[in-house]
Coordinates of C-alpha atoms and ligand atoms in Angstrom, one line a residue:
P1 CA 75.6 126.9 86.8
V2 CA 78.6 125.2 88.0
R3 CA 79.2 121.8 86.1
I4 CA 80.0 118.7 87.6
G5 CA 80.8 115.5 85.8
V6 CA 80.0 111.8 86.9
L7 CA 81.4 108.7 85.8
T8 CA 81.5 105.1 86.5
S9 CA 85.0 103.3 85.8
G10 CA 86.2 99.7 86.3
G11 CA 84.0 96.8 86.8
D12 CA 80.5 97.7 87.1
A13 CA 78.6 97.0 90.1
Q14 CA 74.9 96.8 91.2
G15 CA 74.0 100.0 92.8
M16 CA 76.2 102.1 90.5
N17 CA 72.8 103.4 88.9
A18 CA 71.3 104.6 92.1
A19 CA 74.5 106.4 93.0
V20 CA 74.5 108.2 89.5
R21 CA 71.0 109.1 89.9
A22 CA 71.3 110.8 93.3
V23 CA 74.6 112.6 92.0
V24 CA 72.4 114.1 89.1
R25 CA 69.3 114.8 91.0
T26 CA 71.1 116.4 94.0
A27 CA 73.5 118.6 91.8
L28 CA 70.3 119.8 89.9
R29 CA 68.4 120.6 93.3
M30 CA 71.7 122.7 94.3
G31 CA 71.3 124.8 90.9
A32 CA 74.4 122.9 89.2
Q33 CA 74.5 121.4 85.7
P34 CA 75.4 117.8 85.8
Y35 CA 77.3 115.8 82.9
A36 CA 77.8 112.2 82.1
V37 CA 81.2 111.4 81.2
M38 CA 80.2 108.0 79.3
E39 CA 82.1 104.6 79.6
G40 CA 84.4 105.9 82.3
W41 CA 87.6 107.6 81.8
A42 CA 87.5 106.4 78.3
G43 CA 84.6 108.8 77.7
A44 CA 86.8 111.7 79.0
V45 CA 89.7 110.4 76.6
A46 CA 87.3 110.4 73.6
G47 CA 85.5 113.6 74.6
G48 CA 82.8 114.5 71.8
D49 CA 79.2 113.4 72.6
A50 CA 80.6 110.8 75.1
I51 CA 80.5 114.0 77.6
R52 CA 76.8 114.9 77.7
P53 CA 74.6 117.1 80.2
L54 CA 71.9 114.9 82.0
G55 CA 68.5 116.2 83.2
W56 CA 66.2 114.8 85.9
D57 CA 64.5 112.4 83.8
A58 CA 67.5 110.9 82.2
V59 CA 68.1 108.9 85.6
G60 CA 64.5 107.9 86.1
S61 CA 63.5 104.4 86.4
V62 CA 67.2 103.1 86.9
L63 CA 67.1 102.8 90.7
H64 CA 66.4 99.1 90.5
R65 CA 68.6 98.1 87.2
G66 CA 71.8 96.4 87.6
G67 CA 74.9 97.5 85.7
T68 CA 75.5 101.2 85.2
I69 CA 73.6 103.2 82.6
I70 CA 76.5 105.6 81.6
G71 CA 78.7 102.7 80.9
T72 CA 82.0 101.8 82.2
A73 CA 85.5 100.6 81.0
R74 CA 88.9 100.0 82.1
C75 CA 91.1 102.4 80.1
P76 CA 94.5 101.9 79.8
E77 CA 95.1 105.3 77.9
F78 CA 94.1 107.1 80.9
R79 CA 97.3 105.9 82.3
E80 CA 99.4 107.8 79.9
R81 CA 100.2 111.6 79.8
E82 CA 98.8 111.8 76.3
G83 CA 95.3 110.4 77.5
Q84 CA 95.2 112.3 80.6
R85 CA 95.8 115.4 78.6
A86 CA 93.0 114.5 76.1
A87 CA 90.8 113.9 79.3
A88 CA 91.5 117.3 80.7
L89 CA 90.9 119.2 77.3
H90 CA 87.6 117.7 76.9
L91 CA 86.4 118.2 80.5
L92 CA 87.7 121.9 80.0
E93 CA 85.6 122.1 76.6
H94 CA 82.4 121.8 79.0
G95 CA 83.8 123.9 81.6
I96 CA 83.9 120.7 84.0
D97 CA 86.6 120.9 86.8
R98 CA 84.7 119.1 89.5
L99 CA 83.9 115.3 89.0
V100 CA 82.5 112.4 91.2
V101 CA 84.1 109.3 90.5
I102 CA 82.5 105.7 91.1
G103 CA 84.9 103.1 90.9
G104 CA 87.1 100.4 92.4
D105 CA 90.4 101.1 94.1
G106 CA 92.4 101.0 90.9
S107 CA 90.2 103.7 89.2
L108 CA 90.3 105.8 92.4
T109 CA 94.2 105.7 92.3
G110 CA 93.9 106.7 88.6
T111 CA 91.5 109.6 89.4
N112 CA 94.1 110.8 92.3
E113 CA 96.8 110.8 89.8
F114 CA 95.0 112.7 87.2
R115 CA 94.0 115.2 89.9
K116 CA 97.5 115.8 90.9
N117 CA 98.6 115.9 87.5
W118 CA 96.0 118.4 86.6
P119 CA 97.9 121.8 86.6
G120 CA 100.8 120.4 84.6
L121 CA 98.4 119.0 81.9
L122 CA 96.7 122.5 81.7
A123 CA 100.2 124.0 81.4
E124 CA 101.1 121.5 78.3
L125 CA 97.7 122.3 76.8
V126 CA 98.3 126.3 77.1
E127 CA 101.8 125.3 75.8
S128 CA 100.5 123.7 72.8
G129 CA 97.7 126.3 71.9
Q130 CA 94.8 124.0 72.7
I131 CA 93.8 126.2 75.6
T132 CA 94.1 129.7 76.5
P133 CA 96.2 130.8 79.7
E134 CA 92.9 132.4 80.7
T135 CA 91.0 129.2 80.7
A136 CA 93.9 127.3 82.6
A137 CA 93.7 130.2 85.2
A138 CA 89.9 129.6 85.4
H139 CA 90.3 126.1 86.4
P140 CA 93.5 126.0 88.6
A141 CA 92.5 122.7 90.1
L142 CA 90.3 119.7 89.7
V143 CA 87.9 118.8 92.5
V144 CA 87.1 115.2 92.7
T145 CA 85.3 113.0 95.1
G146 CA 85.1 109.3 95.0
I147 CA 82.6 106.7 95.7
V148 CA 83.7 103.1 96.0
G149 CA 81.9 100.8 93.7
S150 CA 83.1 97.5 93.5
I151 CA 81.7 94.1 94.3
D152 CA 85.1 93.3 95.8
N153 CA 84.8 95.3 99.0
D154 CA 88.5 95.9 98.7
L155 CA 88.6 99.5 100.0
V156 CA 90.3 100.0 103.4
G157 CA 88.1 102.1 105.7
A158 CA 84.5 101.3 103.9
D159 CA 82.4 98.9 105.5
M160 CA 80.6 97.8 102.4
T161 CA 81.1 99.1 98.7
I162 CA 78.6 99.3 96.2
G163 CA 77.6 96.2 94.8
T164 CA 79.2 94.0 97.3
D165 CA 75.7 93.3 99.1
S166 CA 74.1 92.4 95.7
A167 CA 77.1 90.0 94.7
L168 CA 76.9 88.2 98.1
H169 CA 73.0 87.5 97.4
R170 CA 73.7 86.3 93.9
I171 CA 76.4 83.8 95.4
L172 CA 74.2 82.7 97.8
E173 CA 71.3 82.1 95.5
A174 CA 73.6 79.9 93.7
I175 CA 75.1 78.2 96.6
D176 CA 71.6 77.5 97.8
D177 CA 70.8 75.9 94.4
I178 CA 73.7 74.0 94.3
S179 CA 73.6 72.6 97.5
S180 CA 70.0 70.8 96.8
T181 CA 71.6 69.0 93.8
A182 CA 74.9 68.4 95.8
A183 CA 72.7 66.6 98.7
S184 CA 70.8 64.4 96.2
H185 CA 74.1 62.9 94.7
Q186 CA 76.0 63.4 98.2
R187 CA 78.5 65.3 96.3
T188 CA 81.1 67.9 97.1
F189 CA 81.1 71.0 95.0
V190 CA 84.1 73.6 94.5
V191 CA 82.5 77.0 94.1
E192 CA 85.1 79.7 92.7
V193 CA 83.8 83.2 93.4
M194 CA 85.4 86.8 92.2
G195 CA 86.9 89.3 94.6
R196 CA 90.3 89.8 92.7
H197 CA 92.8 89.9 95.5
C198 CA 90.3 90.3 98.3
G199 CA 88.7 87.4 100.1
Y200 CA 85.4 89.1 101.6
L201 CA 82.9 87.8 99.0
A202 CA 84.5 84.2 99.7
L203 CA 84.4 84.5 103.3
M204 CA 81.1 86.1 103.8
A205 CA 79.8 83.8 101.2
A206 CA 81.0 80.7 103.1
V207 CA 79.8 81.7 106.7
A208 CA 76.3 82.8 105.2
G209 CA 76.0 79.7 103.0
G210 CA 77.3 77.0 105.9
C211 CA 80.2 76.1 103.7
D212 CA 82.7 73.4 105.1
Y213 CA 85.9 75.2 103.8
V214 CA 87.1 78.6 102.4
L215 CA 90.2 79.7 100.7
V216 CA 91.1 83.5 100.6
P217 CA 94.1 85.3 99.5
E218 CA 94.4 87.2 102.8
L219 CA 95.3 84.1 104.9
P220 CA 96.8 81.5 102.4
P221 CA 96.5 78.1 104.2
A222 CA 99.5 76.3 105.8
D223 CA 101.2 73.5 104.4
G224 CA 99.2 70.4 104.9
W225 CA 95.7 72.2 104.3
E226 CA 94.8 69.4 101.8
E227 CA 94.9 67.1 104.7
D228 CA 93.0 69.6 106.9
M229 CA 90.3 69.9 104.3
C230 CA 89.8 66.5 103.6
R231 CA 89.5 65.7 107.3
K232 CA 87.0 68.5 107.7
L233 CA 84.7 67.3 104.7
S234 CA 85.1 63.4 106.0
Q235 CA 84.0 64.4 109.3
G236 CA 80.8 66.2 107.9
R237 CA 80.0 63.0 106.0
Q238 CA 80.3 61.0 109.0
A239 CA 78.0 63.2 110.8
G240 CA 75.4 62.6 108.3
R241 CA 75.7 65.6 105.8
R242 CA 74.8 64.8 102.5
E243 CA 76.4 67.8 100.7
S244 CA 79.7 69.6 101.0
M245 CA 80.8 72.8 99.7
V246 CA 84.2 74.6 99.3
I247 CA 84.5 77.9 98.4
V248 CA 87.6 79.3 96.7
A249 CA 88.3 83.1 96.1
E250 CA 89.7 83.6 92.5
G251 CA 92.6 85.2 94.1
A252 CA 93.4 82.4 96.5
T253 CA 96.9 81.3 97.0
D254 CA 99.3 79.0 98.9
R255 CA 101.8 80.4 101.1
A256 CA 104.5 80.4 98.4
G257 CA 101.9 82.7 96.4
N258 CA 101.0 80.1 94.0
R259 CA 97.4 80.3 92.9
I260 CA 95.0 77.6 94.2
T261 CA 92.2 77.2 91.7
A262 CA 89.0 75.4 92.0
E263 CA 90.1 72.6 89.8
D264 CA 93.3 72.0 92.1
V265 CA 90.6 71.6 95.1
K266 CA 88.8 69.0 93.0
Q267 CA 92.1 67.1 92.1
V268 CA 92.9 67.0 95.8
L269 CA 89.3 65.6 96.7
A270 CA 89.7 63.0 93.9
D271 CA 93.5 62.1 94.9
R272 CA 92.7 61.8 98.7
L273 CA 89.1 61.0 99.1
G274 CA 88.5 59.4 95.7
E275 CA 85.4 61.9 95.4
K276 CA 84.4 63.1 91.9
A277 CA 83.6 66.8 93.1
R278 CA 82.2 69.1 90.6
V279 CA 83.4 72.5 89.9
T280 CA 81.1 75.7 89.4
I281 CA 82.7 79.0 88.6
L282 CA 80.2 81.7 89.3
G283 CA 81.9 84.5 87.1
H284 CA 79.9 87.6 86.1
V285 CA 76.3 86.5 87.4
Q286 CA 77.9 87.8 90.6
R287 CA 78.0 91.1 89.1
G288 CA 74.6 91.1 87.3
G289 CA 71.1 91.3 88.0
K290 CA 69.3 93.9 90.4
P291 CA 70.9 95.8 93.1
S292 CA 69.6 94.7 96.6
A293 CA 67.7 97.1 98.8
Y294 CA 70.8 97.8 100.8
D295 CA 72.8 98.6 97.6
R296 CA 69.8 100.9 96.4
W297 CA 69.6 102.9 99.4
M298 CA 73.4 103.0 100.5
S299 CA 74.2 104.0 96.9
T300 CA 71.6 106.7 97.1
L301 CA 73.2 108.3 100.3
L302 CA 76.6 108.1 98.9
G303 CA 75.5 109.9 95.9
C304 CA 73.7 112.6 97.4
T305 CA 76.5 113.4 99.8
A306 CA 79.3 113.1 97.0
A307 CA 77.4 115.7 94.9
R308 CA 77.2 118.0 97.9
E309 CA 80.7 117.5 98.5
V310 CA 82.1 118.1 95.1
L311 CA 80.0 121.1 94.7
T312 CA 80.9 122.5 98.0
A313 CA 84.7 121.4 98.4
E314 CA 87.4 124.4 98.2
A315 CA 89.6 123.9 94.9
G316 CA 92.9 122.6 96.2
T317 CA 91.8 120.7 99.2
E318 CA 92.4 117.3 99.9
P319 CA 90.1 114.9 98.0
C320 CA 87.8 112.4 99.8
I321 CA 85.9 109.4 99.4
I322 CA 82.3 109.1 100.4
A323 CA 81.9 105.6 102.1
E324 CA 79.7 103.6 104.6
R325 CA 81.9 103.4 107.8
H326 CA 80.5 102.0 110.9
N327 CA 77.3 102.2 109.4
R328 CA 77.4 105.8 108.9
I329 CA 78.1 107.7 105.6
E330 CA 81.4 109.7 106.4
R331 CA 84.0 111.7 104.3
L332 CA 87.4 109.6 104.3
P333 CA 90.5 111.2 103.0
M334 CA 91.1 109.8 99.7
M335 CA 94.7 109.5 99.3
E336 CA 95.1 108.0 102.8
Q337 CA 92.4 105.3 102.1
I338 CA 94.4 104.3 99.0
R339 CA 97.6 104.2 100.7
A340 CA 96.2 102.2 103.5
T341 CA 94.7 99.8 100.8
Q342 CA 98.1 99.5 99.1
E343 CA 99.8 98.8 102.4
V344 CA 97.5 95.7 103.0
K345 CA 98.2 94.3 99.6
D346 CA 101.8 94.7 100.4
L347 CA 101.5 92.9 103.7
V348 CA 99.5 90.1 102.0
A349 CA 102.1 89.9 99.2
A350 CA 104.9 89.7 101.9
G351 CA 103.3 87.0 104.0
D352 CA 102.5 89.2 107.1
Y353 CA 98.9 88.0 107.0
L354 CA 98.4 89.1 110.7
G355 CA 99.9 92.5 110.0
A356 CA 97.4 93.0 106.7
V357 CA 94.4 92.0 109.0
Q358 CA 95.5 94.6 111.8
A359 CA 96.2 97.3 109.0
R360 CA 92.8 96.8 107.5
G361 CA 91.0 96.6 111.1
T362 CA 92.5 99.9 112.0
S363 CA 92.3 102.1 108.9
Ligands
F6P401 O1 86.8 94.1 90.3 C1 85.4 93.7 90.2 C2 86.0 92.1 89.3 O2 84.3 91.6 89.2 C3 86.6 91.3 90.0 O3 86.0 90.6 91.2 C4 87.2 90.2 89.0 O4 88.3 89.7 89.1 C5 87.3 91.2 87.7 O5 86.3 92.3 88.0 C6 86.7 90.7 86.6 O6 86.7 91.8 85.5 P1 86.6 91.8 84.2 O7 84.9 92.1 84.1 O8 87.0 92.6 83.2 O9 86.4 90.2 83.7

């Protein structure tokens, strides 16, 4: 049977297990043999039993589990030529030249580089005598299909990425819990949420949690934001509100690119309002725990579609990402989505916030 690999890479995200399960079972149904590449690209670089066949039962009872049962890692070796050569060799030892990669924007970018390098890597392996010219000729191209798994929701083109909805649930549970203690003491809480360079989690949590102020990287506040924030919080208090909540994305900056941390916000409140605000950094609880219903079913549909795609794609054709877009499961061109995601980041870095929003909206 045709052999395909599945791996999860980068930060884990709730729902990755549902996607892995769907890839494995769809592949088996289609008569293929799926393999797990354990610990993300690190497993491919390491080889040995880090690449192992999976049967139907290996992915039983995992739908409801957080994290990823096949492990994940951020793998610096895979960025080097030597690491990529080792990964190619180890995949070929199992006859694998088709892969479903579930990971964030960085992981998919690395995957695309590896795919492009594949023919050159095989030529080097032939030259060093590690594979025969016949083996290289039998696997002329690497077929990859991506699924975006990241709580950050930072890939242009996808409505939601795996884990984002569950992370938002986690954040909202925390905000609700903090609200009651904040109200008792008439306190302001400053809550820092994850998202790396993306403010999606912060913005949506602020809207869904009824928060007073939010700081996100995509729209750094104008000079004088401290005064604006304090005025809004004071107005809330005057209107009878007992608790206040400011959400700070971990990647929030001012317009000069300097980070604004939760502690900075706390200091502003102390200096200007004489308030002793409390800071809560939610951290990895956001990535932990059970996947939401949404993440389970969406990841299942993405996994089924990705397995079908990777098994039927012609070698040498442009790779795609399977993502939910406009409420449908769609095939998006991988390289184009990666390019568009980078463009948004570059526009933000250059201070063209409106351009970034427009680029994200139209890609
Ligand atoms: O990309 C997911 C994410 O959780 C980001 O939101 C966060 O910045 C980062 O990963 C944390 O990485 P690590 O788990 O390596 O500390």
